[in-house]
Coordinates of C-alpha atoms and ligand atoms in Angstrom, one line a residue:
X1 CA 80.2 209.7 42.5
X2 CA 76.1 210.2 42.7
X3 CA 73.8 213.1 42.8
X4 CA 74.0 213.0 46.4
X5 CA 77.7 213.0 47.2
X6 CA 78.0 215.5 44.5
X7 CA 75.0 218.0 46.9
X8 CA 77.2 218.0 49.6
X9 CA 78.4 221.1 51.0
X10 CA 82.6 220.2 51.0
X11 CA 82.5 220.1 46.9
X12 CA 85.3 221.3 44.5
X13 CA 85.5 222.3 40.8
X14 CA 84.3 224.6 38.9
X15 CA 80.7 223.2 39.0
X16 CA 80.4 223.4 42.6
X17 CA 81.8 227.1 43.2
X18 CA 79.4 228.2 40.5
X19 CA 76.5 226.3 42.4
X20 CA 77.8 227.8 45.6
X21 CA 77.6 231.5 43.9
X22 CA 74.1 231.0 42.5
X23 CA 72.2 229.9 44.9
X24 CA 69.3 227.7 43.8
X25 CA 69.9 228.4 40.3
X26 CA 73.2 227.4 40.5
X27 CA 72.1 223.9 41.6
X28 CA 69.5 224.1 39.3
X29 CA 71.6 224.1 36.5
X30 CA 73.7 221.6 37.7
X31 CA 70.8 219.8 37.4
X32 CA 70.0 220.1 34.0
X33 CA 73.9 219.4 33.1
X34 CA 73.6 216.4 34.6
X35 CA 70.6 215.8 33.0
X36 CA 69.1 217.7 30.7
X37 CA 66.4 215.1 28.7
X38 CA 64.8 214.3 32.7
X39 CA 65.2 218.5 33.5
X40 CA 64.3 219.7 30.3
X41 CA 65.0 223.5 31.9
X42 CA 67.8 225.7 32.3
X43 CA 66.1 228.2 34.9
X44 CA 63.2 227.9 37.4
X45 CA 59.7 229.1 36.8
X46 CA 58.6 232.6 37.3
X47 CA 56.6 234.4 40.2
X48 CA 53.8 235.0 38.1
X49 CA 53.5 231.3 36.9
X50 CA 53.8 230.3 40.4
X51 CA 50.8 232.4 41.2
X52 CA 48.5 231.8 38.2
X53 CA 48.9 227.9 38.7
X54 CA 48.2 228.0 42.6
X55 CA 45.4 230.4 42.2
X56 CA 42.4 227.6 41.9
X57 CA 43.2 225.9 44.7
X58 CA 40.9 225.1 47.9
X59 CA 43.5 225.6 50.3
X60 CA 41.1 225.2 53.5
X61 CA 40.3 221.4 51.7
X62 CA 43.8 220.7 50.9
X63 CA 45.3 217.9 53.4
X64 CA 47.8 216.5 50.9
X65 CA 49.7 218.6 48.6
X66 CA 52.2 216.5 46.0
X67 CA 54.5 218.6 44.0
X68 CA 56.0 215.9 41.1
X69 CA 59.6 217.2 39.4
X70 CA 60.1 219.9 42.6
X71 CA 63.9 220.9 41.1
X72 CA 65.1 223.3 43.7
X73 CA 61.8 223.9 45.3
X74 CA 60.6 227.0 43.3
X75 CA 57.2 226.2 44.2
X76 CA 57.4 224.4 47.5
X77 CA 57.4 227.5 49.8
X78 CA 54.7 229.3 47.7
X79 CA 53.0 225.9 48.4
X80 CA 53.8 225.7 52.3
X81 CA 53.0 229.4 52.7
X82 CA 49.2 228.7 51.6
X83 CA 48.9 225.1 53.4
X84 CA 46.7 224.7 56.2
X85 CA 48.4 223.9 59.9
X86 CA 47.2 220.4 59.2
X87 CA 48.3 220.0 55.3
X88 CA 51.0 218.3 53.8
X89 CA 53.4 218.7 51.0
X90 CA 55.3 215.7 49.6
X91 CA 57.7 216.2 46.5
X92 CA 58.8 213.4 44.6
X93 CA 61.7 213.9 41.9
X94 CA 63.9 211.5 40.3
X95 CA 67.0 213.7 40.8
X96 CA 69.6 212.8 44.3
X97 CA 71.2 216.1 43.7
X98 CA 67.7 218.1 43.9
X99 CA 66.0 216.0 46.7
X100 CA 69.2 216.5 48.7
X101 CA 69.0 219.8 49.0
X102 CA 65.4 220.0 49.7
X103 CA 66.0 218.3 52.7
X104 CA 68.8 220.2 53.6
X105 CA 66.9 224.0 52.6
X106 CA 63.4 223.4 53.6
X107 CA 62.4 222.8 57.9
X108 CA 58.9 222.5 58.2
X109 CA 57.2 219.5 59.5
X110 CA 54.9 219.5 57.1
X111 CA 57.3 218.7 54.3
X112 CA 58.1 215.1 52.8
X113 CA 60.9 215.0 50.1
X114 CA 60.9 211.4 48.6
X115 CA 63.9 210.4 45.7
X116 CA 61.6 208.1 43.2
X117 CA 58.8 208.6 40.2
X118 CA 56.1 210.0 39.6
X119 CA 54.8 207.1 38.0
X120 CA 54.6 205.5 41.5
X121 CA 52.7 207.7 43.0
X122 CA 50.0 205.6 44.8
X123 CA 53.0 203.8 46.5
X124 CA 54.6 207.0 47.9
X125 CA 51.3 208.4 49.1
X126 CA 50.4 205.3 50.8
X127 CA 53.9 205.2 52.2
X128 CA 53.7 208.3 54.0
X129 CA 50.5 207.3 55.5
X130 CA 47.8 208.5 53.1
X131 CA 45.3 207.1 50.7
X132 CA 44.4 210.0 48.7
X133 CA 45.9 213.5 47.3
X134 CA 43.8 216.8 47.1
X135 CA 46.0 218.3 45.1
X136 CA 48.9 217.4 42.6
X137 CA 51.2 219.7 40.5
X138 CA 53.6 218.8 37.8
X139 CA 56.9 220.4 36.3
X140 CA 57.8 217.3 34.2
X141 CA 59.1 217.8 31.2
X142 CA 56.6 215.4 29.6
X143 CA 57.8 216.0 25.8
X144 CA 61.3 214.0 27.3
X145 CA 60.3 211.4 29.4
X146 CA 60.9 208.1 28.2
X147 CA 58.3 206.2 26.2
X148 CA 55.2 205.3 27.9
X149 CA 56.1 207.2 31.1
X150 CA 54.1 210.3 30.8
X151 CA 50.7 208.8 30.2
X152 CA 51.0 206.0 33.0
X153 CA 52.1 209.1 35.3
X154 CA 48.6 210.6 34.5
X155 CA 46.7 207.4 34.7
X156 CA 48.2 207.1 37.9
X157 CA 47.8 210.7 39.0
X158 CA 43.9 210.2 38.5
X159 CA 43.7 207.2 40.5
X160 CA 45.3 208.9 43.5
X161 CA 43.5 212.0 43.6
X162 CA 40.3 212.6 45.4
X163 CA 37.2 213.2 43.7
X164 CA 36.8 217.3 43.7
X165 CA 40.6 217.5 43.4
X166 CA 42.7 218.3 40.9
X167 CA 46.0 217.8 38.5
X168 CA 47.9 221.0 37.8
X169 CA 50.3 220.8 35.2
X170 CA 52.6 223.9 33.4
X171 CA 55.0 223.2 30.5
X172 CA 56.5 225.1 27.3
X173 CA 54.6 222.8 25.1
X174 CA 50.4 221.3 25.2
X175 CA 51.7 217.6 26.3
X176 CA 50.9 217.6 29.0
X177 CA 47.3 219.1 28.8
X178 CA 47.0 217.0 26.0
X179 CA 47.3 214.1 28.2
X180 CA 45.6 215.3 30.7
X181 CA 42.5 215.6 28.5
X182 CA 43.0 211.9 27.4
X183 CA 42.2 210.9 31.3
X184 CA 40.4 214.1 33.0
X185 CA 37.0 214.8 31.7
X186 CA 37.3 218.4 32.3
X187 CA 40.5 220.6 31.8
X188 CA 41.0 224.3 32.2
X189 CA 43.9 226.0 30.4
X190 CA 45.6 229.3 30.7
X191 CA 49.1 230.5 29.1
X192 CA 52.1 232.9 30.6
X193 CA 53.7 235.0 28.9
X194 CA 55.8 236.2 32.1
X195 CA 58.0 232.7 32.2
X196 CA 61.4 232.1 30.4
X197 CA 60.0 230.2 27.8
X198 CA 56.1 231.0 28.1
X199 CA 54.4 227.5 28.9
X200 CA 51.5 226.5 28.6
X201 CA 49.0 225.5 32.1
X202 CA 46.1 223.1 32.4
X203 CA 44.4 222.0 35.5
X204 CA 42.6 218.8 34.9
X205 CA 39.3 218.1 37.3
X206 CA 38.3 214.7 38.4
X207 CA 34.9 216.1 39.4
X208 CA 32.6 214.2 42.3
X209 CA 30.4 211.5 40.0
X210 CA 26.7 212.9 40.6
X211 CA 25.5 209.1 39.8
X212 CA 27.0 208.0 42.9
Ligands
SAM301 C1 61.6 221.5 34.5 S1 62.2 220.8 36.0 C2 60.9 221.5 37.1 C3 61.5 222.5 38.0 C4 60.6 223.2 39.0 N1 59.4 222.5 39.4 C5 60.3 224.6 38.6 O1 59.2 224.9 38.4 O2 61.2 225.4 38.5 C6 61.7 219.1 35.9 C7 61.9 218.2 37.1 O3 61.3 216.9 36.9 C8 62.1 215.9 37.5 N2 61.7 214.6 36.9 C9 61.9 214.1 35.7 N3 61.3 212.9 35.5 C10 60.7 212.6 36.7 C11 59.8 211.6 37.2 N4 59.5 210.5 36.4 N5 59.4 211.6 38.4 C12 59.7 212.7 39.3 N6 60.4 213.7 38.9 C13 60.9 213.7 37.6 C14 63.5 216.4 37.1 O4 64.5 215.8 38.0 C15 63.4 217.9 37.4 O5 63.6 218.2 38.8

């Protein structure tokens, strides 16, 4: 049985009457059972990082919004709720069992959940009928994914976004500012306290070029 069967509503065992008491967090967890290296989290992240990670943003010049590693959508109506009318979210996670019940929790037309990587980015932005991203956030757990994955997931991630836009990332240790740094000329940091563990943010900048 995959992810997907396993999301559906008519599920028995133990596992699925706890997700069914918990809510989100029950699925959540499920989640990280299933797989903890790709999860790397047992609970979502807090209101307060939510809020200090959004908080830079350029909302009114924000047409494409991409969330990579959404889980069970912690920050997607934080996301939403700021969009412009004529913006876009798109989500991309890995996991059948999280994507599923995006689709099923979150109605608004301006919302694309796609199963795949982050590393092919460029593919699923192009697929959904844009060239470019304005904005893109990150809850991987970059310190787990496999070899070689995290740093063509930022190489990538630069490529897509617009110049003037930027690459948000938050995690309990520095990789993934550190790899950030490696490809973004300019990167902000900041730290929370208020998150179960405290994690570390960085918003890397791929400022306009004024040679061109
Ligand atoms: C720590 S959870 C983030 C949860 C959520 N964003 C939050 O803030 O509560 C990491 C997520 O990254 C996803 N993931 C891991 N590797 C991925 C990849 N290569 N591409 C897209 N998603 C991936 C996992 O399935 C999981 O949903």
């Amino acid at each position: 049985m995959n992810g997907n069967e396993l999301a559906q509503p008519q599920k028995t065992g133990l596992l699925a009457r706890m997700q069914r008491a918990l809510g989100p967090a029950g699925v959540f967890f499920r989640g990280f059972l299933e797989e903890p290296r790709m999860v790397g989290s047992i609970i979502p992240s807090s209101r307060v990082t939510i809020n200090a990670m959004l908080e830079p943003v350029e909302w009114s010049r924000c047409k494409l919004f991409v969330e990579y590693g959404p889980g069970v959508g912690t920050f997607c109506q934080p996301v939403l709720d700021r969009l412009p009318r004529d913006g876009e979210l798109l989500v991309i996670d890995t996991n059948p069992l999280f994507i599923d019940y995006l689709k099923r929790t979150i109605r608004d037309s301006r919302f694309h959940a796609v199963l795949g990587s982050a590393a092919d980015v460029e593919d699923i932005v192009r697929s959904i009928g844009h060239e470019k991203a304005d904005y893109i956030l990150s809850g991987l757990p970059f310190s787990t994914l496999p070899d070689g994955v995290g740093p063509a997931i930022v190489k990538a991630t630069h490529r897509v976004l617009r110049e003037g836009g930027a690459f948000l990332t938050y995690q309990f240790a520095g990789v993934a500012r550190d790899l950030t740094a490696r490809v973004f000329p300019r990167v902000e940091t900041g730290y929370v306290w208020r998150n179960i563990p405290p994690c570390v943010l960085a918003w890397g900048w791929k400022d306009i070029d004024p040679a061109e």
